[in-house]
Amino acid sequence: MSLEARLETIVRASPTLMTVLEGLRDLDFPQWRLVSGAVYQTVWNDLTGRAPDHGLRDYDAMYFDPDTTWDAEDAFIRTAAAAFPEPLSQMVEVRNQARVHLWFEGKFGEPYAPLTCTDEAVERFLAPAFAVGVRLEKGGRLDILAPFGLEDCFAMRLRPNPRRLVNDRNLPKVAGKLMTRWPELTLEL
């Protein structure tokens, strides 16, 4: 079985993840994707025999709207919060990728050029293992985005993203936090 097929099987076996994907599909935000920990941590839980939701703190949903005002993004955030039952209404975090360049450097200390689409953001994630996104299409097909492949995710291997201009102290810090929940992870610098 290919890694993409394994990922799809794991995603579809998680009732919470499927609830989030179905809700996001119904909202139909422009260029939306569910990304990051909600996806790769669900894989790690499957690989280590843990419950699908073990360690998941949120569900990062990205979309792309050329309106970069806070009011426009806030409207999407409120719409998403109203679409999900508790506690998911507080856990589904919706962010406009057209706005990331406005706040990223201030928060993370490195420059961030404006994006042209949602999928471009996934290529900039801190590690290849994190660079995974999924979207449930109207017909039920699961669209998988993994610009670096899925090998690192399934190997539970954390290494710097080779495409990032700055590979600094952030990955060891993030890895340390994740290793408290998944001690099976390895860090390669």
Tab-separated table of C-alpha atoms in Angstrom:
chain	number	residue	atom	x	y	z
A	1	MET	CA	0.000	0.000	0.000
A	2	SER	CA	1.366	3.452	-0.895
A	3	LEU	CA	1.930	6.044	1.827
A	4	GLU	CA	-0.851	8.173	0.328
A	5	ALA	CA	-3.268	5.236	0.597
A	6	ARG	CA	-2.139	4.592	4.178
A	7	LEU	CA	-2.672	8.273	5.023
A	8	GLU	CA	-6.153	8.196	3.552
A	9	THR	CA	-7.033	5.054	5.522
A	10	ILE	CA	-5.771	6.647	8.755
A	11	VAL	CA	-7.605	9.928	8.150
A	12	ARG	CA	-10.877	8.202	7.316
A	13	ALA	CA	-10.582	6.020	10.457
A	14	SER	CA	-10.554	9.089	12.720
A	15	PRO	CA	-14.140	10.132	13.517
A	16	THR	CA	-13.077	13.560	14.781
A	17	LEU	CA	-10.861	14.291	11.807
A	18	MET	CA	-13.631	13.289	9.428
A	19	THR	CA	-16.105	15.520	11.280
A	20	VAL	CA	-13.722	18.447	10.836
A	21	LEU	CA	-13.086	17.641	7.171
A	22	GLU	CA	-16.789	17.301	6.434
A	23	GLY	CA	-17.514	20.590	8.191
A	24	LEU	CA	-14.780	22.400	6.292
A	25	ARG	CA	-15.960	20.875	3.030
A	26	ASP	CA	-19.450	22.197	3.697
A	27	LEU	CA	-18.105	25.679	4.499
A	28	ASP	CA	-16.233	25.622	1.181
A	29	PHE	CA	-13.766	28.399	2.027
A	30	PRO	CA	-11.537	29.364	-0.922
A	31	GLN	CA	-8.579	26.985	-1.378
A	32	TRP	CA	-9.123	25.462	2.083
A	33	ARG	CA	-6.982	22.683	3.542
A	34	LEU	CA	-6.661	20.977	6.895
A	35	VAL	CA	-2.952	20.925	7.712
A	36	SER	CA	-0.252	20.363	10.278
A	37	GLY	CA	-0.678	18.490	13.532
A	38	ALA	CA	-4.221	17.363	12.905
A	39	VAL	CA	-2.885	15.309	10.013
A	40	TYR	CA	0.648	14.229	10.948
A	41	GLN	CA	-0.179	13.634	14.610
A	42	THR	CA	-3.090	11.405	13.622
A	43	VAL	CA	-0.621	9.374	11.557
A	44	TRP	CA	1.778	9.161	14.507
A	45	ASN	CA	-1.053	8.004	16.757
A	46	ASP	CA	-1.907	5.236	14.332
A	47	LEU	CA	1.738	4.178	13.998
A	48	THR	CA	2.194	4.026	17.786
A	49	GLY	CA	-1.130	2.408	18.656
A	50	ARG	CA	-2.563	5.481	20.379
A	51	ALA	CA	-6.119	6.781	20.092
A	52	PRO	CA	-6.613	8.903	16.945
A	53	ASP	CA	-7.078	12.147	18.930
A	54	HIS	CA	-4.169	11.607	21.357
A	55	GLY	CA	-2.179	14.818	21.774
A	56	LEU	CA	-4.150	16.846	19.227
A	57	ARG	CA	-4.662	20.354	20.550
A	58	ASP	CA	-6.240	21.969	17.503
A	59	TYR	CA	-7.210	21.542	13.883
A	60	ASP	CA	-5.420	24.062	11.648
A	61	ALA	CA	-7.513	25.027	8.648
A	62	MET	CA	-6.041	27.307	6.020
A	63	TYR	CA	-7.751	29.171	3.213
A	64	PHE	CA	-6.787	31.971	0.810
A	65	ASP	CA	-8.747	35.183	0.470
A	66	PRO	CA	-7.113	38.210	-1.203
A	67	ASP	CA	-8.873	40.489	1.309
A	68	THR	CA	-6.123	40.803	3.920
A	69	THR	CA	-8.085	42.886	6.420
A	70	TRP	CA	-8.523	41.515	9.924
A	71	ASP	CA	-12.292	42.020	9.652
A	72	ALA	CA	-12.483	39.726	6.631
A	73	GLU	CA	-10.446	36.991	8.344
A	74	ASP	CA	-12.462	37.371	11.526
A	75	ALA	CA	-15.668	36.774	9.546
A	76	PHE	CA	-14.250	33.440	8.310
A	77	ILE	CA	-13.142	32.534	11.848
A	78	ARG	CA	-16.607	33.266	13.262
A	79	THR	CA	-18.301	31.335	10.451
A	80	ALA	CA	-16.145	28.293	11.143
A	81	ALA	CA	-16.672	28.481	14.903
A	82	ALA	CA	-20.441	28.565	14.410
A	83	ALA	CA	-20.310	25.537	12.082
A	84	PHE	CA	-18.796	23.096	14.596
A	85	PRO	CA	-20.155	21.699	17.867
A	86	GLU	CA	-18.219	22.173	21.107
A	87	PRO	CA	-15.377	21.539	21.720
A	88	LEU	CA	-14.505	21.578	18.008
A	89	SER	CA	-15.801	25.134	17.619
A	90	GLN	CA	-12.867	26.248	19.769
A	91	MET	CA	-10.357	23.777	18.299
A	92	VAL	CA	-10.769	24.443	14.569
A	93	GLU	CA	-8.391	27.337	13.918
A	94	VAL	CA	-9.017	29.033	10.588
A	95	ARG	CA	-6.371	31.348	9.109
A	96	ASN	CA	-6.162	33.296	5.850
A	97	GLN	CA	-2.840	32.510	4.194
A	98	ALA	CA	-2.952	35.786	2.256
A	99	ARG	CA	-2.357	37.536	5.612
A	100	VAL	CA	0.525	35.467	7.024
A	101	HIS	CA	3.254	37.800	5.763
A	102	LEU	CA	1.679	40.603	7.826
A	103	TRP	CA	2.401	38.952	11.198
A	104	PHE	CA	4.857	36.078	10.705
A	105	GLU	CA	8.145	37.941	11.135
A	106	GLY	CA	6.923	39.630	14.308
A	107	LYS	CA	5.901	36.308	15.814
A	108	PHE	CA	8.710	34.020	14.577
A	109	GLY	CA	11.576	36.420	13.864
A	110	GLU	CA	12.124	35.564	10.223
A	111	PRO	CA	10.922	37.185	7.007
A	112	TYR	CA	7.957	35.693	5.183
A	113	ALA	CA	7.208	36.672	1.604
A	114	PRO	CA	3.532	36.985	0.655
A	115	LEU	CA	1.886	33.798	-0.572
A	116	THR	CA	-0.042	33.409	-3.815
A	117	CYS	CA	-2.164	30.431	-2.716
A	118	THR	CA	-2.867	28.159	0.244
A	119	ASP	CA	-0.850	25.204	-1.021
A	120	GLU	CA	2.293	27.339	-1.259
A	121	ALA	CA	2.177	27.779	2.535
A	122	VAL	CA	2.617	24.047	3.148
A	123	GLU	CA	5.988	24.144	1.362
A	124	ARG	CA	7.216	26.614	4.009
A	125	PHE	CA	6.430	24.521	7.076
A	126	LEU	CA	9.253	23.977	9.547
A	127	ALA	CA	9.856	20.299	8.709
A	128	PRO	CA	8.918	17.968	5.826
A	129	ALA	CA	7.004	15.762	8.284
A	130	PHE	CA	4.753	18.731	9.084
A	131	ALA	CA	4.154	19.627	5.419
A	132	VAL	CA	0.991	17.630	4.893
A	133	GLY	CA	-2.457	18.904	4.065
A	134	VAL	CA	-5.748	17.281	3.152
A	135	ARG	CA	-9.045	18.434	1.708
A	136	LEU	CA	-12.242	16.423	1.455
A	137	GLU	CA	-13.769	17.136	-1.934
A	138	LYS	CA	-17.522	17.413	-2.557
A	139	GLY	CA	-17.616	13.918	-4.115
A	140	GLY	CA	-15.864	12.384	-1.102
A	141	ARG	CA	-12.363	12.144	-2.609
A	142	LEU	CA	-9.553	13.015	-0.196
A	143	ASP	CA	-7.087	15.390	-1.842
A	144	ILE	CA	-3.623	15.006	-0.272
A	145	LEU	CA	-0.880	17.620	-0.483
A	146	ALA	CA	2.616	16.558	0.603
A	147	PRO	CA	5.246	18.592	-1.277
A	148	PHE	CA	8.110	16.658	0.362
A	149	GLY	CA	6.382	13.280	0.243
A	150	LEU	CA	5.135	11.366	3.271
A	151	GLU	CA	8.274	9.430	4.161
A	152	ASP	CA	9.327	11.688	7.064
A	153	CYS	CA	5.825	11.722	8.490
A	154	PHE	CA	5.566	7.926	8.478
A	155	ALA	CA	9.153	7.510	9.720
A	156	MET	CA	8.355	9.899	12.603
A	157	ARG	CA	11.483	11.799	11.558
A	158	LEU	CA	11.864	15.531	12.141
A	159	ARG	CA	14.439	17.376	10.067
A	160	PRO	CA	14.657	20.931	8.747
A	161	ASN	CA	12.701	21.897	5.670
A	162	PRO	CA	15.357	22.137	2.923
A	163	ARG	CA	13.432	24.928	1.162
A	164	ARG	CA	13.320	27.324	4.106
A	165	LEU	CA	15.778	30.175	4.024
A	166	VAL	CA	16.177	30.077	7.782
A	167	ASN	CA	16.585	26.748	9.579
A	168	ASP	CA	17.223	27.904	13.092
A	169	ARG	CA	16.495	27.067	16.701
A	170	ASN	CA	12.750	26.617	16.158
A	171	LEU	CA	12.774	22.970	15.049
A	172	PRO	CA	14.582	21.594	18.146
A	173	LYS	CA	12.230	23.599	20.358
A	174	VAL	CA	9.119	22.313	18.571
A	175	ALA	CA	10.535	18.768	18.433
A	176	GLY	CA	11.149	18.801	22.180
A	177	LYS	CA	7.502	19.644	22.858
A	178	LEU	CA	6.265	16.979	20.453
A	179	MET	CA	8.584	14.326	21.886
A	180	THR	CA	6.827	14.635	25.246
A	181	ARG	CA	3.682	13.270	23.551
A	182	TRP	CA	5.403	11.016	20.970
A	183	PRO	CA	8.752	9.850	22.401
A	184	GLU	CA	9.212	7.644	19.316
A	185	LEU	CA	10.080	10.745	17.230
A	186	THR	CA	13.622	11.280	16.010
A	187	LEU	CA	15.252	14.643	15.336
A	188	GLU	CA	17.856	14.991	12.582
A	189	LEU	CA	19.600	18.340	12.326
